[in-house]
CSV table of C-alpha atoms and ligand atoms in Angstrom, one decimal:
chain,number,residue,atom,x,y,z
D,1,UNK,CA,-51.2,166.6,30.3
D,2,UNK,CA,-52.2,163.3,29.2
D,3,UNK,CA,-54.4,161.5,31.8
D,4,UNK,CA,-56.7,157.9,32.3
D,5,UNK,CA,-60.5,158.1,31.3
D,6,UNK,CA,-63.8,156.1,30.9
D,7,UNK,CA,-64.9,157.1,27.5
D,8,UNK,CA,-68.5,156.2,25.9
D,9,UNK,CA,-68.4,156.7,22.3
D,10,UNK,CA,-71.7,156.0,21.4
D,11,UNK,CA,-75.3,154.8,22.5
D,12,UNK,CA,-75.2,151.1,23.9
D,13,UNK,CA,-71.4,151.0,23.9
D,14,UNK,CA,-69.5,149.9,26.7
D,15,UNK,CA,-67.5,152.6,28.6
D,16,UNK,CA,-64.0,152.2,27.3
D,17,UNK,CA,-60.7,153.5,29.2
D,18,UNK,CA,-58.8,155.5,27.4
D,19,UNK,CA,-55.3,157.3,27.4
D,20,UNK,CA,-56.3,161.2,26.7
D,21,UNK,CA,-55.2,164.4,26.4
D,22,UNK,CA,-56.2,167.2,29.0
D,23,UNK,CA,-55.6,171.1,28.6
D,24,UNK,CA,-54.9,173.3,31.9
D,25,UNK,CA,-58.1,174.8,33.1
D,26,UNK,CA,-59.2,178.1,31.1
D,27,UNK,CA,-60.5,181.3,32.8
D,28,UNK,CA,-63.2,180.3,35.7
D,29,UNK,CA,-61.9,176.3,35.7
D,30,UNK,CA,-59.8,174.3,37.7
D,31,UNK,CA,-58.2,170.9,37.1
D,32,UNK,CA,-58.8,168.3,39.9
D,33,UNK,CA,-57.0,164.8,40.7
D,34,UNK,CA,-60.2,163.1,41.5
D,35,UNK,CA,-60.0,160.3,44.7
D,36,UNK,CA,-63.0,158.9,44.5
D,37,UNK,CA,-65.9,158.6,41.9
D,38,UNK,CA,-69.7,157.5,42.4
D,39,UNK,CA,-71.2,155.2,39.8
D,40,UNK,CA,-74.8,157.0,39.6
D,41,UNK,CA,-77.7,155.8,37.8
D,42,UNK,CA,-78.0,159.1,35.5
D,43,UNK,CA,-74.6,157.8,33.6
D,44,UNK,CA,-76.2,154.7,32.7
D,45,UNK,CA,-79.0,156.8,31.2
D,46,UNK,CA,-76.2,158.0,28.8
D,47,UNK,CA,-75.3,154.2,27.9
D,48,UNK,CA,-79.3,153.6,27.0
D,49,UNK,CA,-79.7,156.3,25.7
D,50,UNK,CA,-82.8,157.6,27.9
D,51,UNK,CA,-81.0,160.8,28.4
D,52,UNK,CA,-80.2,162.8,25.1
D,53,UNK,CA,-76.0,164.0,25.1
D,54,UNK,CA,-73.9,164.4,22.5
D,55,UNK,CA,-71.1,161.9,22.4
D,56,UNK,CA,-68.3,161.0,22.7
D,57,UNK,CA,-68.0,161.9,26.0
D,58,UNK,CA,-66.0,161.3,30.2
D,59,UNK,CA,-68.6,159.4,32.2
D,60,UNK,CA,-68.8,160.4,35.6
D,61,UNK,CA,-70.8,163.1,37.8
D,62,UNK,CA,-70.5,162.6,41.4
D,63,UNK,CA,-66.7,162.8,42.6
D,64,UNK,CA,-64.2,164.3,45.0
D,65,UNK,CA,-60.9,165.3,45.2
D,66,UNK,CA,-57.9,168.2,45.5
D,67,UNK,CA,-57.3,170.7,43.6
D,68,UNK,CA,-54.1,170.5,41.4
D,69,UNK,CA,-53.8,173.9,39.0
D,70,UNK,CA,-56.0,177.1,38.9
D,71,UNK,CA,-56.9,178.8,36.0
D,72,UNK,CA,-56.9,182.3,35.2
D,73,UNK,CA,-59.3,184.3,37.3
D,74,UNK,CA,-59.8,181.7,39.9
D,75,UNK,CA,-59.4,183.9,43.7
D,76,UNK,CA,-61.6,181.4,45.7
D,77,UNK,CA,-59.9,178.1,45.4
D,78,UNK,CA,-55.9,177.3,45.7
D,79,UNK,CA,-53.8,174.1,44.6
D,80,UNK,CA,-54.1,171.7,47.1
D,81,UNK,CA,-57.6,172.6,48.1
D,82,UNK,CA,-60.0,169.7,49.0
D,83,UNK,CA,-62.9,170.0,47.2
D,84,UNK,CA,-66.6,168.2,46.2
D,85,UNK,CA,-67.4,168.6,42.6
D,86,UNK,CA,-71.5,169.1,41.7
D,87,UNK,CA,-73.0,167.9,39.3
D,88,UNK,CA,-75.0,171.2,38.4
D,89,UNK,CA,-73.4,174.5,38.4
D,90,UNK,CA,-74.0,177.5,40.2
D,91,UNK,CA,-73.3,180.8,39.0
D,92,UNK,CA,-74.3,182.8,41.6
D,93,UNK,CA,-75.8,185.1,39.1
D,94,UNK,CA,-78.4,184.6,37.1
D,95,UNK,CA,-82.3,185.1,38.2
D,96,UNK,CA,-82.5,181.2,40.0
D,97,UNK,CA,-79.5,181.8,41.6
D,98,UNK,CA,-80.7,185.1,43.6
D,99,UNK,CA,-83.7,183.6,43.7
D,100,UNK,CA,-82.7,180.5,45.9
D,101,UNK,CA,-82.9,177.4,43.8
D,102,UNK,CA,-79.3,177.5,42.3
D,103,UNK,CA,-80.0,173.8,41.2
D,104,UNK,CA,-81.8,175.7,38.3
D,105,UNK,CA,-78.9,178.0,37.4
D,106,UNK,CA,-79.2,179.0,34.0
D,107,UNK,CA,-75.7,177.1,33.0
D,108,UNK,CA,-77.1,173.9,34.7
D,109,UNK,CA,-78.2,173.8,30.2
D,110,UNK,CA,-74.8,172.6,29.8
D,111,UNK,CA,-75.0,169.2,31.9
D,112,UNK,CA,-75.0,167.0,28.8
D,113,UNK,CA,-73.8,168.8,25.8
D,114,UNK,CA,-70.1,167.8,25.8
D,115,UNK,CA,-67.7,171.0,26.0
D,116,UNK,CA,-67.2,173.4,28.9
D,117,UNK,CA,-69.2,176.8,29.0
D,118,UNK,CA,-67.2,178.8,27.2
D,119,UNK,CA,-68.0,176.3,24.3
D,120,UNK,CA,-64.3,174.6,24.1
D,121,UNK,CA,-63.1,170.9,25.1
D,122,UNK,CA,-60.8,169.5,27.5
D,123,UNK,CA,-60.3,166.4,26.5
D,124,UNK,CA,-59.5,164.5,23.7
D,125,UNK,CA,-58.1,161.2,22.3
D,126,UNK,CA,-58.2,158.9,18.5
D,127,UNK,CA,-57.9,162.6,17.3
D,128,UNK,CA,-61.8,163.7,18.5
D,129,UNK,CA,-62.6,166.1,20.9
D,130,UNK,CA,-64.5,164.3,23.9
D,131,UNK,CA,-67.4,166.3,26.0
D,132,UNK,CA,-67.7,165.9,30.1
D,133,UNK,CA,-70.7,164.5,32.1
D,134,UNK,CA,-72.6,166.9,33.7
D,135,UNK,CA,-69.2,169.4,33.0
D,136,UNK,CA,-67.4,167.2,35.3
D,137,UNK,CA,-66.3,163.5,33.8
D,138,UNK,CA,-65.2,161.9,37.1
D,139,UNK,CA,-64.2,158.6,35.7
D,140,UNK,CA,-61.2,160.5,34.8
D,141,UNK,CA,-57.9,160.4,36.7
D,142,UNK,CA,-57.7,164.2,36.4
D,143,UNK,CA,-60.1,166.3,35.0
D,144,UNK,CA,-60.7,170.2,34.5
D,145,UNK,CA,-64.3,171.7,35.7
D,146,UNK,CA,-65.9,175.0,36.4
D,147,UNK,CA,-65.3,176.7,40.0
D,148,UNK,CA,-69.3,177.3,39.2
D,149,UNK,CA,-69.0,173.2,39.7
D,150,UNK,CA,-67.0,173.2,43.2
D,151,UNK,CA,-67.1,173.2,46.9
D,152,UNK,CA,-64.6,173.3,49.0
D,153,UNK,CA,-64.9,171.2,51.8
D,154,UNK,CA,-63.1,170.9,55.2
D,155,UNK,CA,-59.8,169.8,55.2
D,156,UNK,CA,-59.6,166.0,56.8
D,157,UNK,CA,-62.9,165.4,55.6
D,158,UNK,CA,-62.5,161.6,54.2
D,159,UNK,CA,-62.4,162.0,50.1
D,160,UNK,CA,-63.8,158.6,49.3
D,161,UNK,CA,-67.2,159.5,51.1
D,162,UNK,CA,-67.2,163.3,50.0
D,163,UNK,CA,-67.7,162.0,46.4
D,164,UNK,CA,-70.7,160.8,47.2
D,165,UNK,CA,-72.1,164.5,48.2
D,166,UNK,CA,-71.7,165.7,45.0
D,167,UNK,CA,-74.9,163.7,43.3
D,168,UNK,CA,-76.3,160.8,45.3
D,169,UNK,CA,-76.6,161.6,48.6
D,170,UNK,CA,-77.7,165.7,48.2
D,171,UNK,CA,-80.0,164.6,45.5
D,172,UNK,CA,-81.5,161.5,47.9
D,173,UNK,CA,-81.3,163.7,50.6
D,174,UNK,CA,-83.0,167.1,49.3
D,175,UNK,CA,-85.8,165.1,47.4
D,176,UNK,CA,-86.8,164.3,51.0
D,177,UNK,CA,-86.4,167.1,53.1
D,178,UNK,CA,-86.5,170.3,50.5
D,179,UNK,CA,-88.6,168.4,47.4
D,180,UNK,CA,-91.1,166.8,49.6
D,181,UNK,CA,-90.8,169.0,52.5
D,182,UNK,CA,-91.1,166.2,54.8
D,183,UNK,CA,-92.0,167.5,58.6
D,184,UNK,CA,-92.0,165.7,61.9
D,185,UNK,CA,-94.5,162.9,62.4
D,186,UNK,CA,-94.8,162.6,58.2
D,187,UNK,CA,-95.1,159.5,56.5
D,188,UNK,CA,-93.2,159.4,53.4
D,189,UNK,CA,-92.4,156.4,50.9
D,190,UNK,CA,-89.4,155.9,49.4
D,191,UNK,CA,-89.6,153.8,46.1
D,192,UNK,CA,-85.7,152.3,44.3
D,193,UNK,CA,-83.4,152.0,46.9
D,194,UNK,CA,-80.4,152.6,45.0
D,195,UNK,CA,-77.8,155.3,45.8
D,196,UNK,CA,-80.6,158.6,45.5
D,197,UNK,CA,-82.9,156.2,47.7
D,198,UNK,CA,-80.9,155.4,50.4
D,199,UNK,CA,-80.3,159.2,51.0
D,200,UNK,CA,-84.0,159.6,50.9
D,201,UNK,CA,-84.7,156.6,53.5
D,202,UNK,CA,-82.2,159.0,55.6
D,203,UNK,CA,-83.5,162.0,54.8
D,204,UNK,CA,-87.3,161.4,55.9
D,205,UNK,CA,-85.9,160.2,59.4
D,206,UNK,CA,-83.8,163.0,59.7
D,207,UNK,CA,-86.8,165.4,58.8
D,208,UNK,CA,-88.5,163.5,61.6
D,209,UNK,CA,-90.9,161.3,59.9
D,210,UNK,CA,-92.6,158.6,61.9
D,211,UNK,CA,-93.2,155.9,59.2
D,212,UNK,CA,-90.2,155.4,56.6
D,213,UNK,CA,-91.6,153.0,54.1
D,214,UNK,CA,-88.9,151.8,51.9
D,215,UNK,CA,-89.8,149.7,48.1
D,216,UNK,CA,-87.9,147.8,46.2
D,217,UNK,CA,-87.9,144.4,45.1
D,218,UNK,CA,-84.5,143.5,45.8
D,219,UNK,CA,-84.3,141.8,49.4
D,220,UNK,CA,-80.7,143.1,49.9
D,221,UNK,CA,-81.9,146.7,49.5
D,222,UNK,CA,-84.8,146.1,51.8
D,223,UNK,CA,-82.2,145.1,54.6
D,224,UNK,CA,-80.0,148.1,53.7
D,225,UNK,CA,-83.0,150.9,54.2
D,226,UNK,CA,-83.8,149.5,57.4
D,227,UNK,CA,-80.1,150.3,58.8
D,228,UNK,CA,-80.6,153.2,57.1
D,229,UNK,CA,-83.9,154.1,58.8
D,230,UNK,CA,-86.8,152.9,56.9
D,231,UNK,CA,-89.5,152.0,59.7
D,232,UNK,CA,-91.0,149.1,57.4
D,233,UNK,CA,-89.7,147.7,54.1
D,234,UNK,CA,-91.9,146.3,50.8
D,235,UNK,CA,-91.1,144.7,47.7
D,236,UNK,CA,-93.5,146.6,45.7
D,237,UNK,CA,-95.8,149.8,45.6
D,238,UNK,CA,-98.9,147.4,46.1
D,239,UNK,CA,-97.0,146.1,49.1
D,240,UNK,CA,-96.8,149.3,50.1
D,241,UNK,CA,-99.6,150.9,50.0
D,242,UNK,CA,-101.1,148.4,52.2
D,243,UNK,CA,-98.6,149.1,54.7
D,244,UNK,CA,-99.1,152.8,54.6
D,245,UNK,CA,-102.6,152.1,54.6
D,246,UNK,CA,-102.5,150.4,58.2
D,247,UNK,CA,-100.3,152.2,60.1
D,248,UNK,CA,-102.2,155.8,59.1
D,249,UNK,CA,-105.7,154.2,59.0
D,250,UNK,CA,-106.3,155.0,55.3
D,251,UNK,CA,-105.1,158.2,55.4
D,252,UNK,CA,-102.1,157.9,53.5
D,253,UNK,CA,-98.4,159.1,53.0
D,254,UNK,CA,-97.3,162.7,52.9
D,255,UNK,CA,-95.2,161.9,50.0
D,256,UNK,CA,-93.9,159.7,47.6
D,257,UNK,CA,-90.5,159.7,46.2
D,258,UNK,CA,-89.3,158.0,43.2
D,259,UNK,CA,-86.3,157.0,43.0
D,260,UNK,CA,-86.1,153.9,40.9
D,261,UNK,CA,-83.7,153.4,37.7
D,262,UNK,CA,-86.0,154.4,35.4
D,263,UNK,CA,-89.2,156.6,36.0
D,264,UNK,CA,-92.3,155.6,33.9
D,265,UNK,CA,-95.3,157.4,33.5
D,266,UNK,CA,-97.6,154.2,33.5
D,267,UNK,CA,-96.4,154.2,37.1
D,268,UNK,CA,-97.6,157.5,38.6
D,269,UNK,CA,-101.0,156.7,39.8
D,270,UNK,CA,-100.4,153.9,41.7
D,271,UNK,CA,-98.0,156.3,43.3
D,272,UNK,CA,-100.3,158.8,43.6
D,273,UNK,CA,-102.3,156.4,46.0
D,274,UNK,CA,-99.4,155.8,48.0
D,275,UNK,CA,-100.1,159.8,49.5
D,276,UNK,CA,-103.7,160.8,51.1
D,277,UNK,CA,-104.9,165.0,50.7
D,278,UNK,CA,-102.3,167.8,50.2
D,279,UNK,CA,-99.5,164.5,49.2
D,280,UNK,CA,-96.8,164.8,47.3
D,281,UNK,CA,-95.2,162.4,44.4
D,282,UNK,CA,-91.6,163.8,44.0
D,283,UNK,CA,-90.1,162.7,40.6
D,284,UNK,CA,-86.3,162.4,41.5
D,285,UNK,CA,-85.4,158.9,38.8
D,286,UNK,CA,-85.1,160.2,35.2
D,287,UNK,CA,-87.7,158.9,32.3
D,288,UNK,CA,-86.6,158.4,29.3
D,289,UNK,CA,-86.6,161.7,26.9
D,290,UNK,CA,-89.2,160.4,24.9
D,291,UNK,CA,-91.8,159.3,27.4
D,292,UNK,CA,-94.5,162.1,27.2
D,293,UNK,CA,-97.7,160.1,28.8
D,294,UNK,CA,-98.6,159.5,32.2
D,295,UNK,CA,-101.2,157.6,33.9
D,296,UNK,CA,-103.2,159.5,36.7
D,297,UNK,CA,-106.3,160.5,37.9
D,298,UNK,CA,-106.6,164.1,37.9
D,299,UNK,CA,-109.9,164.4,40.3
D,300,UNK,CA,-107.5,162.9,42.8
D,301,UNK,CA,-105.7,166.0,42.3
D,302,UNK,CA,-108.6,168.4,42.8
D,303,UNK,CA,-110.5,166.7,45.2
D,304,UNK,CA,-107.7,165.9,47.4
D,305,UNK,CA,-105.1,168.4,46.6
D,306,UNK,CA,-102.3,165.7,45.6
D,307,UNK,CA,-99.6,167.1,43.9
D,308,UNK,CA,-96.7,165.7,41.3
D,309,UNK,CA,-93.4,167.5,41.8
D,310,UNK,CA,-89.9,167.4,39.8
D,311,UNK,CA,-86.8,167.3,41.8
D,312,UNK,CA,-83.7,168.3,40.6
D,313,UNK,CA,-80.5,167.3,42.4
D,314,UNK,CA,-83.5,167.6,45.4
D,315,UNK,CA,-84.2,171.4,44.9
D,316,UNK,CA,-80.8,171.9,46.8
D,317,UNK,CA,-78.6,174.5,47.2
D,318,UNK,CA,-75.0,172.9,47.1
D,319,UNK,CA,-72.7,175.5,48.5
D,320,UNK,CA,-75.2,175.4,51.4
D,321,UNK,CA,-76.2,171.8,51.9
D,322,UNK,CA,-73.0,170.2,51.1
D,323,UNK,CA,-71.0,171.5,54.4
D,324,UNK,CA,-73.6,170.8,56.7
D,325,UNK,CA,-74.5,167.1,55.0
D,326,UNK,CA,-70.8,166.5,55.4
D,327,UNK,CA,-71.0,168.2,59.3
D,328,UNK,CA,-74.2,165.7,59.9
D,329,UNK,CA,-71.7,163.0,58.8
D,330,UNK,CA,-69.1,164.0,61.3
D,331,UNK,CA,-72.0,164.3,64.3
D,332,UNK,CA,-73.1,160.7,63.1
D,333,UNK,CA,-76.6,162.2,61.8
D,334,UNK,CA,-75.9,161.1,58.3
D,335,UNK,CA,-74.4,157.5,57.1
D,336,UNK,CA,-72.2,157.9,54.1
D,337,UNK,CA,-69.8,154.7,55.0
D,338,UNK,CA,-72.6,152.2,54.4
D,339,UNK,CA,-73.7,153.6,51.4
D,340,UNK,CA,-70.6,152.1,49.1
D,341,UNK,CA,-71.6,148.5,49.0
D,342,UNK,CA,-68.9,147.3,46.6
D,343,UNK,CA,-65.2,149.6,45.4
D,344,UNK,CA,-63.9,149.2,42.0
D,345,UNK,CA,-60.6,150.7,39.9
D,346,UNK,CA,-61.6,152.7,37.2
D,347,UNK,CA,-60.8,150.1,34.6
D,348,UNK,CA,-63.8,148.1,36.5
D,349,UNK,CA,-66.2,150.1,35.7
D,350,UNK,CA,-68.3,148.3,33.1
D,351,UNK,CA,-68.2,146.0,35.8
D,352,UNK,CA,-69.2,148.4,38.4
D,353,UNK,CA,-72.6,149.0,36.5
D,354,UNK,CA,-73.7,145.4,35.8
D,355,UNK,CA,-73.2,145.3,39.8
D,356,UNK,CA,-76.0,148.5,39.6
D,357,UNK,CA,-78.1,146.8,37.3
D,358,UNK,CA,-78.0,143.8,38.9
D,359,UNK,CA,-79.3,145.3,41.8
D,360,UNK,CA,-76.1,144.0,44.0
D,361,UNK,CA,-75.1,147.8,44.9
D,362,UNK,CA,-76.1,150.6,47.3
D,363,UNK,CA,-73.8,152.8,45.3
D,364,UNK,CA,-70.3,151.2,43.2
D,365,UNK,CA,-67.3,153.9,44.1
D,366,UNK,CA,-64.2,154.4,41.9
D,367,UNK,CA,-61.0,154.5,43.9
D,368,UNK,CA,-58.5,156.4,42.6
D,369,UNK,CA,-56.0,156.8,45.2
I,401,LIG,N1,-83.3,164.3,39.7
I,401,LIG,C1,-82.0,164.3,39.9
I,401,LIG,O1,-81.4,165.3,40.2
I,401,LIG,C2,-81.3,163.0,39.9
I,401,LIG,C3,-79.9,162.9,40.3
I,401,LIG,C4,-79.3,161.7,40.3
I,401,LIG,C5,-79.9,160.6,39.8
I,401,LIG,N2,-81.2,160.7,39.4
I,401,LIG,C6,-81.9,159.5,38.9
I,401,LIG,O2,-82.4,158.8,40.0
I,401,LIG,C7,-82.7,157.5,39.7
I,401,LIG,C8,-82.1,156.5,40.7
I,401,LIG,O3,-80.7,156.6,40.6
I,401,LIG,P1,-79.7,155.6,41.5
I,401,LIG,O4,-78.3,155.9,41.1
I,401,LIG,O5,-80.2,155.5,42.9
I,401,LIG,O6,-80.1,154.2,40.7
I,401,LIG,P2,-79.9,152.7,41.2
I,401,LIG,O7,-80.0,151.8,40.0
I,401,LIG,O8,-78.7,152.6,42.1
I,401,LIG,O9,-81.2,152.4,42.1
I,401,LIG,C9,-82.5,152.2,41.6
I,401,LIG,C10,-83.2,151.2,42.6
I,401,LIG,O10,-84.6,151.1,42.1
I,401,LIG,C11,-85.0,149.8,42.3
I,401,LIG,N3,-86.2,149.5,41.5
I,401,LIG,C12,-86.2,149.3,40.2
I,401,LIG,N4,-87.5,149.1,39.8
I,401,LIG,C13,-88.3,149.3,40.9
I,401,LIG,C14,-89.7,149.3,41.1
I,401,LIG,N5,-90.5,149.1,40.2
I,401,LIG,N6,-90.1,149.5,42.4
I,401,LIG,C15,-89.2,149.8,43.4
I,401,LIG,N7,-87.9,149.8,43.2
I,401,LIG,C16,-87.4,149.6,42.0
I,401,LIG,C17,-83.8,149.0,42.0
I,401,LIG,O11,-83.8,147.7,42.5
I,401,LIG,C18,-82.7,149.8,42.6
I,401,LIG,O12,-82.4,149.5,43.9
I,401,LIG,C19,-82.1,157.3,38.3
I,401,LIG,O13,-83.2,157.5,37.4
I,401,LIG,C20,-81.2,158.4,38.2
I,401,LIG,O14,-80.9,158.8,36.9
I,401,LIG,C21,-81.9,161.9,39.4
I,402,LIG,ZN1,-76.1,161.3,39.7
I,403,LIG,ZN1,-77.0,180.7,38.2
């Protein structure tokens, strides 16, 4: 079928929309009419280049919508289906899988190489075959992903906000309760209060932390992470680290979460004195490739037990965590609603991510339908 697309074609290139081709789903796939797309950081990673991928390739990584064809093989999902797409897959399978952390599924390789798992394309257009974010491409009007990449959600469940479920808000979320493992009456600091942030900020208060301490040097972001639970707000880590400093009486933050644009290495030890003994500095943003060289003081490790963590998509598990995030929603536990600051039509989107970079947006959403 031929279909509409956000194409990027090469580094520093503006995403361009594009009239393409798109096959039926193989064995394993399905195709999806997406509703709704989140404009995540991680895609502008591709426009900077930060993040290796072979190009050209569908932007797009965090979106929702119903299923519209089934390829062979597929028992588990049916036309018509509502469903959430991930932007890692899970196989079920392999050893992370059956071990618990299917964020590290073994296929979760194939984020951003271009073609699906079995090695083929689903798109194309000016006669070149065109890879998929994260297997997905959900600035796409239609697109064709792996069932490894799906969860079905509850019928009636609002679209527009389940697309947000698939990177933004588990990621935010799960770097806070799983990633840090956050516990009543923590302290935990929240740094970038972009779309990953924000689910943070609402991830140490639902873990039951007493002090929420939100950074970012945009006032409008301060003002959202207090409605989203942040017990004090700072423009900068220096801010903040005199804040934490008073209200635990030098004793520090459990954790630290970084979730700013771009993660920098000449960063970390300022973090790492955001957190007092046995603290955690969860890296959640994405550094550029290339950046091998942190600053840190590694007696702070030993004598006080601090630790640096990765978090991927926040160590969650998204057949799991993506029901009962949507079920918190339902019970008013979780704010998805406030989280899309501004809406856009896909042919917006270049103007969806000066918005982001301008630091105007909570999260930008695509609206398809
Ligand atoms: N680990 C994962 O699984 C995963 C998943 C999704 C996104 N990410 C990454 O998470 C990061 C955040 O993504 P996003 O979509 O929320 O981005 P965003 O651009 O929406 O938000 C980043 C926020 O950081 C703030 N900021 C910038 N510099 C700062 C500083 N020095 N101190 C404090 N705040 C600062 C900005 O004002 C902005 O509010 C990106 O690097 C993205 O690629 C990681
Ligand atoms: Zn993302
Ligand atoms: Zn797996």
């Amino acid at each position: 079928m031929r279909t509409t697309a956000a194409v990027l074609w090469e580094p520093g290139g503006k995403w361009e929309i594009e009239e393409v081709e798109l096959d039926s789903p193989h064995a394993g796939e399905v195709m999806v009419e997406l509703t709704a797309s989140g404009l995540c950081h991680s895609d502008e990673h591709l426009v900077t280049g930060d993040l290796p991928a072979v190009l050209p390739m569908v932007g797009g990584h965090e979106g929702a919508g119903r299923v519209i064809e089934v390829g062979p093989g597929v028992t588990d999902l049916e036309v018509g289906d509502p469903v959430v797409m991930t932007f890692l897959p899970a196989c079920g399978r392999c050893q992370y899988c059956a071990q618990g952390v299917p964020n590290l599924c073994n296929d979760g390789y194939a984020a951003t190489l271009g073609p699906q798992l079995d090695g083929t394309y689903r798109f194309r257009a000016r006669g070149e075959e065109i890879g998929q974010m994260c297997l997905l491409g959900t600035f796409a009007e239609h697109t064709v992903v792996p069932v490894k990449s799906v969860v079905k959600i509850d019928e009636g469940f609002p679209l527009d906000l389940a697309a947000l479920v698939g990177c933004g808000v588990t990621t935010g979320f799960g770097s806070a309760v799983r990633s840090a493992e956050l516990r009543t009456g923590d302290t935990a600091v929240v740094v970038g209060v972009g779309g990953i942030g924000a689910n943070a900020v609402q991830g140490a208060r639902a873990a039951g932390c007493r002090y929420v301490v939100a950074v970012d040097p945009v006032e409008y972001k301060r003002e959202r992470a207090t409605e989203l639970g942040a017990t004090h707000v700072a423009a900068s880590v220096d801010e903040a680290w005199e804040i934490v400093s008073g209200v635990t009486r030098g004793q520090m933050g459990d954790a630290a979460i970084l979730c700013t644009g771009v993660a920098r290495g000449a960063d970390m030890q300022s973090l790492l004195q955001l957190v007092g003994k046995r603290g955690r500095v969860v890296v959640t943003a994405l550094a550029n490739a290339e950046e091998d060289t942190a600053a840190l003081s590694l007696l702070d490790l030993t004598l006080y037990e601090k630790q640096i963590r990765g978090a991927l998509f926040g160590s969650s598990a998204a057949q799991h965590d993506i029901p009962r995030l949507l079920e918190m929603h339902n019970l008013g536990q979780l704010k998805l609603r406030e989280l899309i600051t501004k809406e856009y039509s896909l042919d917006q989107v270049n103007e969806g991510y000066e918005d982001m970079r301008a630091g105007r947006n909570i999260r930008g959403l695509i609206r398809y339908r």
